[in-house]
Amino acid sequence: MKLVLLGAPGAGKGTQAALLKENHGLAHISTGDLFRFNLKNNTPLGLEAKKYMDSGQLVPDEIVMKMVSDKLSEFKNDEGFMLDGFPRTVAQAEFLETKTKLDGVILFKIADEVIVKRLTSRAICKDCGNVTSTLAHDKCPSCGGELYKRDDDNEVTVRSRLKVFHEQTEPLIDFYRAKGLLYEIDADKKPEEVFASVIELLHHDKN
Ligand code: AMP
């Protein structure tokens, strides 16, 4: 199965991808994670991407496309994957069409103000990567590890990421709807409830 997880930053795409990976063995390709990995390792790609990530802007299409193209070439034709955070522009979606045939696009729907609250309190475990909230925990509730906050999870950058989402990524909703590939899910629920909707959707034919 080849899926795209679509939704605003903080809609829970990464959390759902981790659950799908664990339960269905689907590979998780997150362009944000690939950039952060490059940044951590001080690669030229990471340093270039940082210029945009810090202000919540999109990394230019050519750079993202090259990185995704390299990543997809690691997969055999029959291997399934979920793309998280890609595509984010119509140009990226058109490029993806030349690389693979998607089975579906899951749209995680959630209001902006819920996202601002979620992301400005989001914390990630340094040890196991678990995503949690600083409002509820000061250590990872799963492994006890230390929590950190992403640099771009401050209110100013979050609002700018949301603006970018509405302007540049939202057109993908109509793009994929027109192709009959779009499935919509209410993402303003607990992760396990959202996951139940994802599973229900995957087990039902779209008709
Ligand atoms: P994310 O972890 O998906 O929220 O991505 C973090 C940041 O990485 C974004 O705010 C962008 O600056 C950059 N980024 C990730 N994926 C893409 C993409 N498909 N196109 C352009 N920039 C991206």
Coordinates of C-alpha atoms and ligand atoms in Angstrom, one line a residue:
M1 CA 0.0 0.0 0.0
K2 CA 1.3 3.4 -0.9
L3 CA -0.2 6.2 1.1
V4 CA 0.1 10.0 1.6
L5 CA -0.7 11.4 5.0
L6 CA -1.9 14.9 4.4
G7 CA -2.7 17.5 7.0
A8 CA -1.5 20.7 8.7
P9 CA 1.6 20.5 10.9
G10 CA 0.5 19.1 14.2
A11 CA -2.5 17.2 12.8
G12 CA -1.0 14.0 14.1
K13 CA 0.4 12.6 10.8
G14 CA 3.6 11.4 12.5
T15 CA 1.8 9.8 15.4
Q16 CA -0.5 7.9 13.1
A17 CA 2.4 6.9 10.8
A18 CA 4.2 5.5 13.9
L19 CA 1.1 3.4 14.8
L20 CA 0.7 2.2 11.2
K21 CA 4.3 1.2 11.0
E22 CA 4.0 -0.7 14.2
N23 CA 0.8 -2.4 13.4
H24 CA 1.0 -2.8 9.6
G25 CA 4.7 -2.8 8.9
L26 CA 4.4 0.1 6.5
A27 CA 7.6 2.1 6.0
H28 CA 7.4 5.7 7.2
I29 CA 9.0 8.4 5.0
S30 CA 8.9 11.8 6.7
T31 CA 10.5 14.6 4.8
G32 CA 10.7 16.7 8.0
D33 CA 12.5 13.9 9.8
L34 CA 14.9 13.5 6.8
F35 CA 15.8 17.2 7.0
R36 CA 16.2 17.1 10.8
F37 CA 18.5 14.0 10.4
N38 CA 20.6 15.9 7.8
L39 CA 20.7 18.9 10.1
K40 CA 21.8 16.9 13.0
N41 CA 24.6 15.5 10.9
N42 CA 25.5 18.9 9.5
T43 CA 25.2 17.9 5.9
P44 CA 25.0 20.7 3.2
L45 CA 21.3 19.6 2.6
G46 CA 20.5 20.0 6.3
L47 CA 22.1 23.4 6.6
E48 CA 20.3 24.6 3.5
A49 CA 17.0 23.3 4.7
K50 CA 17.4 25.0 8.1
K51 CA 17.2 28.4 6.5
Y52 CA 13.6 27.7 5.6
M53 CA 12.6 25.4 8.5
D54 CA 13.5 28.0 11.2
S55 CA 10.9 30.5 9.8
G56 CA 8.3 27.8 9.0
Q57 CA 8.8 28.3 5.2
L58 CA 8.9 25.4 2.7
V59 CA 12.2 24.1 1.5
P60 CA 12.3 24.8 -2.3
D61 CA 10.7 22.1 -4.4
E62 CA 13.8 21.0 -6.3
I63 CA 15.7 20.2 -3.0
V64 CA 12.8 18.2 -1.6
M65 CA 12.1 16.4 -4.8
K66 CA 15.7 15.3 -5.1
M67 CA 15.7 14.0 -1.5
V68 CA 12.4 12.2 -2.0
S69 CA 13.6 10.7 -5.3
D70 CA 16.7 9.3 -3.6
K71 CA 14.7 7.9 -0.8
L72 CA 12.0 6.2 -3.0
S73 CA 14.8 4.6 -5.1
E74 CA 15.5 2.5 -2.0
F75 CA 12.1 0.9 -2.3
K76 CA 11.1 -2.0 -4.6
N77 CA 7.9 -1.5 -6.7
D78 CA 5.8 -3.8 -4.5
E79 CA 7.0 -2.3 -1.2
G80 CA 4.5 -0.2 0.7
F81 CA 5.2 3.1 2.4
M82 CA 3.5 6.2 3.9
L83 CA 4.7 9.6 2.9
D84 CA 4.4 12.1 5.8
G85 CA 4.9 15.8 5.1
F86 CA 5.3 15.2 1.3
P87 CA 3.9 16.4 -1.0
R88 CA 3.3 19.9 0.3
T89 CA 2.8 21.7 -3.1
V90 CA 1.0 20.9 -6.3
A91 CA 4.4 20.8 -8.1
Q92 CA 5.6 18.1 -5.6
A93 CA 2.4 16.1 -6.1
E94 CA 2.8 16.2 -9.8
F95 CA 6.4 15.1 -9.4
L96 CA 5.3 12.2 -7.2
E97 CA 2.9 11.0 -9.9
T98 CA 5.9 10.4 -12.1
K99 CA 7.6 8.3 -9.4
T100 CA 4.8 6.1 -8.0
K101 CA 1.1 5.1 -8.1
L102 CA -0.6 6.0 -4.9
D103 CA -3.4 3.9 -3.3
G104 CA -4.8 6.7 -1.2
V105 CA -4.4 10.0 0.5
I106 CA -5.6 10.4 4.1
L107 CA -6.5 13.9 5.1
F108 CA -6.3 14.6 8.8
K109 CA -8.7 17.5 9.5
I110 CA -8.2 19.8 12.5
A111 CA -8.8 23.5 13.4
D112 CA -5.9 25.9 13.5
E113 CA -6.4 27.0 17.1
V114 CA -6.3 23.3 18.3
I115 CA -3.0 23.0 16.3
V116 CA -1.4 26.1 17.9
K117 CA -2.2 24.7 21.3
R118 CA -1.0 21.3 20.5
L119 CA 2.3 22.3 18.9
T120 CA 3.3 25.0 21.4
S121 CA 3.0 22.3 24.1
R122 CA 4.4 19.4 22.0
A123 CA 7.4 17.6 23.4
I124 CA 9.4 14.7 22.0
C125 CA 11.3 12.0 23.8
K126 CA 15.1 12.1 23.2
D127 CA 15.3 8.4 23.7
C128 CA 12.3 6.8 22.1
G129 CA 10.8 9.6 19.9
N130 CA 7.5 9.4 21.6
V131 CA 5.4 12.5 21.1
T132 CA 3.7 14.0 24.2
S133 CA 2.7 17.2 25.8
T134 CA 4.6 19.4 28.2
L135 CA 1.2 20.2 29.8
A136 CA 0.9 16.7 31.0
H137 CA 4.4 15.4 31.4
D138 CA 8.0 16.5 32.3
K139 CA 9.5 13.0 31.4
C140 CA 8.5 10.6 28.6
P141 CA 5.4 8.7 29.9
S142 CA 6.5 5.7 27.8
C143 CA 10.2 5.2 28.7
G144 CA 11.0 8.0 31.3
G145 CA 13.4 9.6 28.9
E146 CA 14.2 13.4 28.6
L147 CA 11.8 15.5 26.6
Y148 CA 12.8 18.2 24.1
K149 CA 10.9 20.8 22.0
R150 CA 11.4 21.3 18.3
D151 CA 12.8 24.7 17.4
D152 CA 9.9 25.4 15.1
D153 CA 7.2 24.6 17.7
N154 CA 7.0 28.2 19.0
E155 CA 3.8 30.2 18.4
V156 CA 5.3 32.6 15.7
T157 CA 6.7 29.8 13.6
V158 CA 3.6 27.6 14.1
R159 CA 1.4 30.4 12.8
S160 CA 3.6 30.9 9.8
R161 CA 3.6 27.1 9.1
L162 CA -0.2 27.1 9.2
K163 CA -0.3 30.0 6.8
V164 CA 2.0 28.1 4.4
F165 CA -0.2 25.1 4.8
H166 CA -3.3 27.0 3.8
E167 CA -1.7 28.7 0.9
Q168 CA 0.5 26.1 -0.6
T169 CA -0.6 22.6 0.7
E170 CA -4.4 22.9 0.9
P171 CA -4.8 22.9 -2.9
L172 CA -3.7 19.3 -2.8
I173 CA -7.0 18.4 -1.2
D174 CA -8.8 19.2 -4.4
F175 CA -6.0 17.8 -6.5
Y176 CA -6.4 14.4 -4.8
R177 CA -10.2 14.6 -4.5
A178 CA -10.4 15.0 -8.2
K179 CA -8.4 11.8 -8.7
G180 CA -10.7 9.9 -6.3
L181 CA -7.8 9.2 -3.9
L182 CA -8.9 11.4 -0.9
Y183 CA -10.1 10.0 2.4
E184 CA -11.0 12.4 5.2
I185 CA -10.6 11.8 8.9
D186 CA -11.4 14.0 11.9
A187 CA -8.0 14.4 13.7
D188 CA -9.3 16.4 16.7
K189 CA -9.5 13.2 18.8
K190 CA -7.2 11.1 20.9
P191 CA -4.5 9.3 18.9
E192 CA -6.0 5.9 19.4
E193 CA -9.5 7.1 18.3
V194 CA -8.0 8.6 15.1
F195 CA -6.1 5.4 14.6
A196 CA -9.3 3.4 14.8
S197 CA -10.7 5.6 12.0
V198 CA -7.6 5.1 9.9
I199 CA -7.8 1.3 10.3
E200 CA -11.6 1.3 9.5
L201 CA -10.8 3.3 6.4
L202 CA -8.0 1.0 5.3
H203 CA -10.2 -2.0 5.7
H204 CA -13.0 -0.6 3.6
D205 CA -13.1 -0.1 -0.1
K206 CA -13.7 3.6 -0.8
N207 CA -17.1 2.7 -2.3
Ligands
AMP1 P1 7.5 18.7 9.4 O1 8.3 17.9 10.3 O2 6.8 17.8 8.4 O3 6.6 19.6 10.1 O4 8.5 19.6 8.5 C1 9.3 20.5 9.2 C2 9.8 21.6 8.1 O5 10.6 20.9 7.1 C3 8.7 22.3 7.4 O6 8.2 23.4 8.1 C4 9.5 22.7 6.1 O7 10.4 23.8 6.3 C5 10.4 21.5 5.8 N1 9.7 20.5 5.0 C6 9.3 19.2 5.3 N2 8.7 18.6 4.3 C7 8.7 19.5 3.3 C8 8.2 19.5 1.9 N3 7.5 18.4 1.4 N4 8.4 20.6 1.2 C9 9.0 21.7 1.6 N5 9.5 21.8 2.9 C10 9.3 20.7 3.7

